[in-house]
Amino acid sequence: MKKLLMLAAIVVMCSFQTKKPVKIVFFGDSITEYGVRPDGYITLFQQKLKDNNKAADYEAAGAGIGGNKIYDLYLRYEDDVLTKNPDVVVIWVGVNDVWHKRMFGTGTDWDKFGKFYTALIKKFQAKGIKVTICTPASVGEKTDFSNELDGDLNKYSQIIRDIAAQNNCGLIDFRKTFHEYGLKNNPQNKDRDILTVDGVHLNAEGNKQVADIMYQTLIK
C-alpha cells in the first residue's frame, strides 16, 4: 500500500511539472540579423506564437551576422548556436556566397559550398538537433530570370534541396516561394520593392511572408 501511495505521489508530481519549450535558433546572415528587429521575421514569428497560445511551448532566437557565408556559419556554430541549447536550428544562408562574387570578388565556389553545408548539418545532427535548411530567396526580384545572378542562385538552391534530401533535413524553399509570389504580385517585373527593399533584404511584406512560412513549417 505504501509503495502504491508513493507511486501515486510521483505520478501527481510529474503531472505538475512544466513542459520544457522547444527552442528554435534561426542561423544565418544579415537577413536573419535583421529578423530580430521590431518588424523582423523572427519578431513576427514570436508574436504568432503568442497569438496562437504557443509561447509556452516554443522559444525562438536569432543568430544572424551580416555578410556571413556558409563557412562563416561553420566557424561560429559552437559559440553562437550550441551555447543556446537549441532543439531546432533553421539555417538560411547562400545569398552572400553568390552575391559577394559579383560585389567583392569573393563568395564560395559551389562545390565548397555543398561540403561546408553538409559538414555543418552533421555537427548539429550529432548533437540530436533537428535541422531545417532554406534556399536563398533572391538577388533581384525580376520574375523572368533576368536578374544578373539568377543562374547561380538557382544552382545553389538546387544544391541545398539535394543536401536536405540527402541528410534528412527539413526544407523551406524560399527561392521557389518568392518567385511564385512575384509572378502574382510583380506585373511590372521590378527588381525590388515586392518582398525586399533592395532585391535581397526583406521589406515589411517580406518579413510577414517569411514569418508565416516559418511558422507553418516549424510549429505543429
PDB file of C-alpha atoms in Angstrom:
ATOM      1  CA  MET A   1       0.000   0.000   0.000  1.00  0.00           C
ATOM      2  CA  LYS A   2       2.857   2.330   0.919  1.00  0.00           C
ATOM      3  CA  LYS A   3       4.521   1.677  -2.426  1.00  0.00           C
ATOM      4  CA  LEU A   4       1.260   2.404  -4.234  1.00  0.00           C
ATOM      5  CA  LEU A   5       0.884   5.725  -2.398  1.00  0.00           C
ATOM      6  CA  MET A   6       4.447   6.692  -3.278  1.00  0.00           C
ATOM      7  CA  LEU A   7       3.857   5.782  -6.909  1.00  0.00           C
ATOM      8  CA  ALA A   8       0.670   7.824  -6.953  1.00  0.00           C
ATOM      9  CA  ALA A   9       2.509  10.779  -5.448  1.00  0.00           C
ATOM     10  CA  ILE A  10       5.215  10.558  -8.133  1.00  0.00           C
ATOM     11  CA  VAL A  11       2.584  10.483 -10.887  1.00  0.00           C
ATOM     12  CA  VAL A  12       0.889  13.573  -9.434  1.00  0.00           C
ATOM     13  CA  MET A  13       4.199  15.414  -9.149  1.00  0.00           C
ATOM     14  CA  CYS A  14       5.137  14.577 -12.732  1.00  0.00           C
ATOM     15  CA  SER A  15       1.789  15.836 -13.969  1.00  0.00           C
ATOM     16  CA  PHE A  16       2.528  19.262 -12.463  1.00  0.00           C
ATOM     17  CA  GLN A  17       5.994  19.560 -13.974  1.00  0.00           C
ATOM     18  CA  THR A  18       6.154  22.218 -16.672  1.00  0.00           C
ATOM     19  CA  LYS A  19       6.962  21.027 -20.141  1.00  0.00           C
ATOM     20  CA  LYS A  20      10.252  22.314 -21.494  1.00  0.00           C
ATOM     21  CA  PRO A  21       9.656  24.580 -24.512  1.00  0.00           C
ATOM     22  CA  VAL A  22      11.146  23.655 -27.866  1.00  0.00           C
ATOM     23  CA  LYS A  23      13.956  26.110 -28.604  1.00  0.00           C
ATOM     24  CA  ILE A  24      14.402  27.223 -32.218  1.00  0.00           C
ATOM     25  CA  VAL A  25      17.506  29.131 -33.339  1.00  0.00           C
ATOM     26  CA  PHE A  26      17.499  30.920 -36.691  1.00  0.00           C
ATOM     27  CA  PHE A  27      21.065  30.857 -38.031  1.00  0.00           C
ATOM     28  CA  GLY A  28      22.190  32.975 -40.955  1.00  0.00           C
ATOM     29  CA  ASP A  29      23.376  36.261 -42.431  1.00  0.00           C
ATOM     30  CA  SER A  30      22.048  39.843 -42.382  1.00  0.00           C
ATOM     31  CA  ILE A  31      18.541  38.747 -43.341  1.00  0.00           C
ATOM     32  CA  THR A  32      18.422  36.803 -40.083  1.00  0.00           C
ATOM     33  CA  GLU A  33      20.297  39.516 -38.178  1.00  0.00           C
ATOM     34  CA  TYR A  34      17.586  41.987 -39.189  1.00  0.00           C
ATOM     35  CA  GLY A  35      14.956  39.387 -38.300  1.00  0.00           C
ATOM     36  CA  VAL A  36      15.127  40.329 -34.627  1.00  0.00           C
ATOM     37  CA  ARG A  37      14.226  43.968 -35.305  1.00  0.00           C
ATOM     38  CA  PRO A  38      10.727  45.106 -34.233  1.00  0.00           C
ATOM     39  CA  ASP A  39       9.362  44.418 -37.738  1.00  0.00           C
ATOM     40  CA  GLY A  40      11.649  41.458 -38.488  1.00  0.00           C
ATOM     41  CA  TYR A  41      10.515  37.958 -39.316  1.00  0.00           C
ATOM     42  CA  ILE A  42      11.796  36.428 -36.069  1.00  0.00           C
ATOM     43  CA  THR A  43       9.936  39.056 -34.031  1.00  0.00           C
ATOM     44  CA  LEU A  44       6.790  38.401 -36.077  1.00  0.00           C
ATOM     45  CA  PHE A  45       7.296  34.653 -35.614  1.00  0.00           C
ATOM     46  CA  GLN A  46       7.458  35.170 -31.847  1.00  0.00           C
ATOM     47  CA  GLN A  47       4.276  37.249 -31.984  1.00  0.00           C
ATOM     48  CA  LYS A  48       2.496  34.493 -33.896  1.00  0.00           C
ATOM     49  CA  LEU A  49       3.450  32.071 -31.105  1.00  0.00           C
ATOM     50  CA  LYS A  50       1.777  34.413 -28.606  1.00  0.00           C
ATOM     51  CA  ASP A  51      -1.287  34.957 -30.782  1.00  0.00           C
ATOM     52  CA  ASN A  52      -1.772  31.197 -31.128  1.00  0.00           C
ATOM     53  CA  ASN A  53      -1.149  30.413 -27.430  1.00  0.00           C
ATOM     54  CA  LYS A  54       2.110  28.625 -28.283  1.00  0.00           C
ATOM     55  CA  ALA A  55       4.518  30.922 -26.442  1.00  0.00           C
ATOM     56  CA  ALA A  56       4.898  28.451 -23.586  1.00  0.00           C
ATOM     57  CA  ASP A  57       5.645  25.606 -25.999  1.00  0.00           C
ATOM     58  CA  TYR A  58       8.292  27.259 -28.196  1.00  0.00           C
ATOM     59  CA  GLU A  59      11.131  29.753 -27.858  1.00  0.00           C
ATOM     60  CA  ALA A  60      12.798  31.487 -30.801  1.00  0.00           C
ATOM     61  CA  ALA A  61      16.171  33.214 -31.023  1.00  0.00           C
ATOM     62  CA  GLY A  62      18.268  34.696 -33.815  1.00  0.00           C
ATOM     63  CA  ALA A  63      21.940  34.116 -34.604  1.00  0.00           C
ATOM     64  CA  GLY A  64      22.468  36.173 -37.751  1.00  0.00           C
ATOM     65  CA  ILE A  65      25.500  38.242 -38.747  1.00  0.00           C
ATOM     66  CA  GLY A  66      25.619  40.457 -41.821  1.00  0.00           C
ATOM     67  CA  GLY A  67      27.880  39.368 -44.662  1.00  0.00           C
ATOM     68  CA  ASN A  68      28.111  35.776 -43.484  1.00  0.00           C
ATOM     69  CA  LYS A  69      28.653  32.936 -45.914  1.00  0.00           C
ATOM     70  CA  ILE A  70      28.404  29.225 -45.255  1.00  0.00           C
ATOM     71  CA  TYR A  71      31.962  28.891 -43.934  1.00  0.00           C
ATOM     72  CA  ASP A  72      31.362  31.799 -41.507  1.00  0.00           C
ATOM     73  CA  LEU A  73      28.451  29.850 -40.052  1.00  0.00           C
ATOM     74  CA  TYR A  74      30.634  26.773 -39.764  1.00  0.00           C
ATOM     75  CA  LEU A  75      33.291  28.735 -37.873  1.00  0.00           C
ATOM     76  CA  ARG A  76      30.867  30.174 -35.301  1.00  0.00           C
ATOM     77  CA  TYR A  77      28.215  27.491 -34.835  1.00  0.00           C
ATOM     78  CA  GLU A  78      29.589  26.408 -31.452  1.00  0.00           C
ATOM     79  CA  ASP A  79      29.733  29.863 -29.857  1.00  0.00           C
ATOM     80  CA  ASP A  80      26.615  31.319 -31.448  1.00  0.00           C
ATOM     81  CA  VAL A  81      24.246  28.355 -31.685  1.00  0.00           C
ATOM     82  CA  LEU A  82      25.230  25.428 -29.482  1.00  0.00           C
ATOM     83  CA  THR A  83      25.535  27.728 -26.464  1.00  0.00           C
ATOM     84  CA  LYS A  84      21.803  28.468 -26.847  1.00  0.00           C
ATOM     85  CA  ASN A  85      20.994  24.747 -26.437  1.00  0.00           C
ATOM     86  CA  PRO A  86      18.575  24.556 -29.374  1.00  0.00           C
ATOM     87  CA  ASP A  87      16.249  21.701 -30.214  1.00  0.00           C
ATOM     88  CA  VAL A  88      15.825  23.004 -33.766  1.00  0.00           C
ATOM     89  CA  VAL A  89      18.178  25.033 -35.974  1.00  0.00           C
ATOM     90  CA  VAL A  90      16.967  26.808 -39.111  1.00  0.00           C
ATOM     91  CA  ILE A  91      19.854  27.613 -41.474  1.00  0.00           C
ATOM     92  CA  TRP A  92      19.243  30.360 -44.033  1.00  0.00           C
ATOM     93  CA  VAL A  93      22.381  31.228 -45.952  1.00  0.00           C
ATOM     94  CA  GLY A  94      23.612  31.374 -49.533  1.00  0.00           C
ATOM     95  CA  VAL A  95      22.903  34.877 -50.792  1.00  0.00           C
ATOM     96  CA  ASN A  96      26.360  36.186 -49.878  1.00  0.00           C
ATOM     97  CA  ASP A  97      28.065  33.057 -51.195  1.00  0.00           C
ATOM     98  CA  VAL A  98      26.710  34.093 -54.607  1.00  0.00           C
ATOM     99  CA  TRP A  99      26.304  37.875 -54.296  1.00  0.00           C
ATOM    100  CA  HIS A 100      29.800  38.581 -52.968  1.00  0.00           C
ATOM    101  CA  LYS A 101      31.338  37.033 -56.066  1.00  0.00           C
ATOM    102  CA  ARG A 102      29.998  39.973 -58.037  1.00  0.00           C
ATOM    103  CA  MET A 103      30.326  42.655 -55.346  1.00  0.00           C
ATOM    104  CA  PHE A 104      33.768  41.885 -53.908  1.00  0.00           C
ATOM    105  CA  GLY A 105      35.254  39.106 -56.000  1.00  0.00           C
ATOM    106  CA  THR A 106      34.778  36.730 -53.075  1.00  0.00           C
ATOM    107  CA  GLY A 107      31.976  34.253 -52.347  1.00  0.00           C
ATOM    108  CA  THR A 108      32.006  30.474 -52.142  1.00  0.00           C
ATOM    109  CA  ASP A 109      32.530  28.070 -55.027  1.00  0.00           C
ATOM    110  CA  TRP A 110      29.591  25.721 -55.434  1.00  0.00           C
ATOM    111  CA  ASP A 111      31.496  22.533 -54.526  1.00  0.00           C
ATOM    112  CA  LYS A 112      32.936  24.033 -51.324  1.00  0.00           C
ATOM    113  CA  PHE A 113      29.509  25.453 -50.507  1.00  0.00           C
ATOM    114  CA  GLY A 114      27.984  21.967 -50.511  1.00  0.00           C
ATOM    115  CA  LYS A 115      30.794  20.470 -48.441  1.00  0.00           C
ATOM    116  CA  PHE A 116      30.675  23.173 -45.756  1.00  0.00           C
ATOM    117  CA  TYR A 117      26.871  22.999 -45.635  1.00  0.00           C
ATOM    118  CA  THR A 118      26.832  19.218 -45.205  1.00  0.00           C
ATOM    119  CA  ALA A 119      29.546  19.356 -42.538  1.00  0.00           C
ATOM    120  CA  LEU A 120      27.578  21.999 -40.595  1.00  0.00           C
ATOM    121  CA  ILE A 121      24.413  19.936 -40.688  1.00  0.00           C
ATOM    122  CA  LYS A 122      26.227  16.866 -39.426  1.00  0.00           C
ATOM    123  CA  LYS A 123      27.645  18.838 -36.489  1.00  0.00           C
ATOM    124  CA  PHE A 124      24.115  19.754 -35.392  1.00  0.00           C
ATOM    125  CA  GLN A 125      22.642  16.331 -36.017  1.00  0.00           C
ATOM    126  CA  ALA A 126      25.411  14.725 -33.961  1.00  0.00           C
ATOM    127  CA  LYS A 127      24.042  16.723 -31.009  1.00  0.00           C
ATOM    128  CA  GLY A 128      20.498  15.487 -31.639  1.00  0.00           C
ATOM    129  CA  ILE A 129      19.390  18.842 -33.059  1.00  0.00           C
ATOM    130  CA  LYS A 130      16.723  18.853 -35.755  1.00  0.00           C
ATOM    131  CA  VAL A 131      17.820  20.881 -38.792  1.00  0.00           C
ATOM    132  CA  THR A 132      15.723  22.763 -41.339  1.00  0.00           C
ATOM    133  CA  ILE A 133      17.519  24.493 -44.216  1.00  0.00           C
ATOM    134  CA  CYS A 134      16.356  27.257 -46.562  1.00  0.00           C
ATOM    135  CA  THR A 135      17.175  28.188 -50.132  1.00  0.00           C
ATOM    136  CA  PRO A 136      18.293  31.805 -50.783  1.00  0.00           C
ATOM    137  CA  ALA A 137      15.344  33.886 -51.944  1.00  0.00           C
ATOM    138  CA  SER A 138      16.672  36.496 -54.347  1.00  0.00           C
ATOM    139  CA  VAL A 139      19.301  38.928 -55.500  1.00  0.00           C
ATOM    140  CA  GLY A 140      16.857  40.977 -57.527  1.00  0.00           C
ATOM    141  CA  GLU A 141      13.125  40.291 -57.801  1.00  0.00           C
ATOM    142  CA  LYS A 142      12.560  40.235 -61.572  1.00  0.00           C
ATOM    143  CA  THR A 143      10.410  37.224 -62.341  1.00  0.00           C
ATOM    144  CA  ASP A 144      11.702  36.423 -65.850  1.00  0.00           C
ATOM    145  CA  PHE A 145      15.063  35.150 -64.526  1.00  0.00           C
ATOM    146  CA  SER A 146      16.856  38.194 -65.965  1.00  0.00           C
ATOM    147  CA  ASN A 147      18.442  39.203 -62.658  1.00  0.00           C
ATOM    148  CA  GLU A 148      22.215  39.033 -63.080  1.00  0.00           C
ATOM    149  CA  LEU A 149      22.742  36.255 -60.511  1.00  0.00           C
ATOM    150  CA  ASP A 150      19.640  34.142 -61.122  1.00  0.00           C
ATOM    151  CA  GLY A 151      21.652  31.339 -62.699  1.00  0.00           C
ATOM    152  CA  ASP A 152      23.957  30.955 -59.711  1.00  0.00           C
ATOM    153  CA  LEU A 153      21.119  31.336 -57.209  1.00  0.00           C
ATOM    154  CA  ASN A 154      19.188  28.592 -58.945  1.00  0.00           C
ATOM    155  CA  LYS A 155      22.254  26.335 -58.894  1.00  0.00           C
ATOM    156  CA  TYR A 156      22.987  26.922 -55.212  1.00  0.00           C
ATOM    157  CA  SER A 157      19.316  26.489 -54.341  1.00  0.00           C
ATOM    158  CA  GLN A 158      19.316  23.097 -56.032  1.00  0.00           C
ATOM    159  CA  ILE A 159      22.430  22.141 -54.045  1.00  0.00           C
ATOM    160  CA  ILE A 160      20.509  22.971 -50.856  1.00  0.00           C
ATOM    161  CA  ARG A 161      17.480  20.957 -51.970  1.00  0.00           C
ATOM    162  CA  ASP A 162      19.740  17.974 -52.651  1.00  0.00           C
ATOM    163  CA  ILE A 163      21.514  18.375 -49.294  1.00  0.00           C
ATOM    164  CA  ALA A 164      18.167  18.427 -47.487  1.00  0.00           C
ATOM    165  CA  ALA A 165      17.126  15.172 -49.145  1.00  0.00           C
ATOM    166  CA  GLN A 166      20.483  13.502 -48.541  1.00  0.00           C
ATOM    167  CA  ASN A 167      20.671  14.464 -44.856  1.00  0.00           C
ATOM    168  CA  ASN A 168      17.032  14.073 -43.808  1.00  0.00           C
ATOM    169  CA  CYS A 169      16.605  17.806 -43.141  1.00  0.00           C
ATOM    170  CA  GLY A 170      13.518  19.928 -43.331  1.00  0.00           C
ATOM    171  CA  LEU A 171      13.459  22.263 -46.350  1.00  0.00           C
ATOM    172  CA  ILE A 172      11.965  25.722 -46.815  1.00  0.00           C
ATOM    173  CA  ASP A 173      12.269  26.656 -50.481  1.00  0.00           C
ATOM    174  CA  PHE A 174      12.240  30.455 -50.401  1.00  0.00           C
ATOM    175  CA  ARG A 175      13.717  30.569 -53.897  1.00  0.00           C
ATOM    176  CA  LYS A 176      10.556  28.922 -55.183  1.00  0.00           C
ATOM    177  CA  THR A 177       8.019  30.711 -52.978  1.00  0.00           C
ATOM    178  CA  PHE A 178       9.460  34.181 -53.630  1.00  0.00           C
ATOM    179  CA  HIS A 179       9.376  33.571 -57.377  1.00  0.00           C
ATOM    180  CA  GLU A 180       5.795  32.332 -57.217  1.00  0.00           C
ATOM    181  CA  TYR A 181       4.796  35.362 -55.139  1.00  0.00           C
ATOM    182  CA  GLY A 182       6.468  37.647 -57.665  1.00  0.00           C
ATOM    183  CA  LEU A 183       4.608  36.089 -60.597  1.00  0.00           C
ATOM    184  CA  LYS A 184       1.350  37.042 -58.886  1.00  0.00           C
ATOM    185  CA  ASN A 185       2.341  40.394 -57.424  1.00  0.00           C
ATOM    186  CA  ASN A 186       5.055  41.891 -59.642  1.00  0.00           C
ATOM    187  CA  PRO A 187       3.433  42.519 -63.038  1.00  0.00           C
ATOM    188  CA  GLN A 188       5.913  45.323 -63.811  1.00  0.00           C
ATOM    189  CA  ASN A 189       8.860  42.923 -63.318  1.00  0.00           C
ATOM    190  CA  LYS A 190      10.537  45.251 -60.798  1.00  0.00           C
ATOM    191  CA  ASP A 191      13.840  44.201 -59.280  1.00  0.00           C
ATOM    192  CA  ARG A 192      12.857  45.274 -55.733  1.00  0.00           C
ATOM    193  CA  ASP A 193      10.055  46.608 -53.501  1.00  0.00           C
ATOM    194  CA  ILE A 194       7.887  43.487 -53.748  1.00  0.00           C
ATOM    195  CA  LEU A 195       9.221  41.421 -50.840  1.00  0.00           C
ATOM    196  CA  THR A 196      12.566  43.213 -50.472  1.00  0.00           C
ATOM    197  CA  VAL A 197      13.913  46.746 -50.126  1.00  0.00           C
ATOM    198  CA  ASP A 198      16.946  46.155 -52.346  1.00  0.00           C
ATOM    199  CA  GLY A 199      16.420  42.825 -54.081  1.00  0.00           C
ATOM    200  CA  VAL A 200      17.846  40.937 -51.088  1.00  0.00           C
ATOM    201  CA  HIS A 201      16.795  42.243 -47.657  1.00  0.00           C
ATOM    202  CA  LEU A 202      13.193  41.872 -46.595  1.00  0.00           C
ATOM    203  CA  ASN A 203      10.657  44.696 -46.503  1.00  0.00           C
ATOM    204  CA  ALA A 204       7.548  44.650 -44.293  1.00  0.00           C
ATOM    205  CA  GLU A 205       5.637  42.289 -46.570  1.00  0.00           C
ATOM    206  CA  GLY A 206       8.688  40.067 -46.996  1.00  0.00           C
ATOM    207  CA  ASN A 207       9.112  39.741 -43.255  1.00  0.00           C
ATOM    208  CA  LYS A 208       5.429  38.887 -42.895  1.00  0.00           C
ATOM    209  CA  GLN A 209       5.569  36.242 -45.627  1.00  0.00           C
ATOM    210  CA  VAL A 210       8.736  34.670 -44.199  1.00  0.00           C
ATOM    211  CA  ALA A 211       7.318  34.630 -40.658  1.00  0.00           C
ATOM    212  CA  ASP A 212       4.147  32.934 -41.923  1.00  0.00           C
ATOM    213  CA  ILE A 213       6.081  30.288 -43.853  1.00  0.00           C
ATOM    214  CA  MET A 214       8.450  29.632 -40.951  1.00  0.00           C
ATOM    215  CA  TYR A 215       5.505  29.244 -38.589  1.00  0.00           C
ATOM    216  CA  GLN A 216       3.566  26.926 -40.885  1.00  0.00           C
ATOM    217  CA  THR A 217       6.667  24.778 -41.371  1.00  0.00           C
ATOM    218  CA  LEU A 218       8.046  24.603 -37.837  1.00  0.00           C
ATOM    219  CA  ILE A 219       5.069  24.730 -35.496  1.00  0.00           C
ATOM    220  CA  LYS A 220       2.980  21.633 -35.032  1.00  0.00           C
TER     221      LYS A 220
END
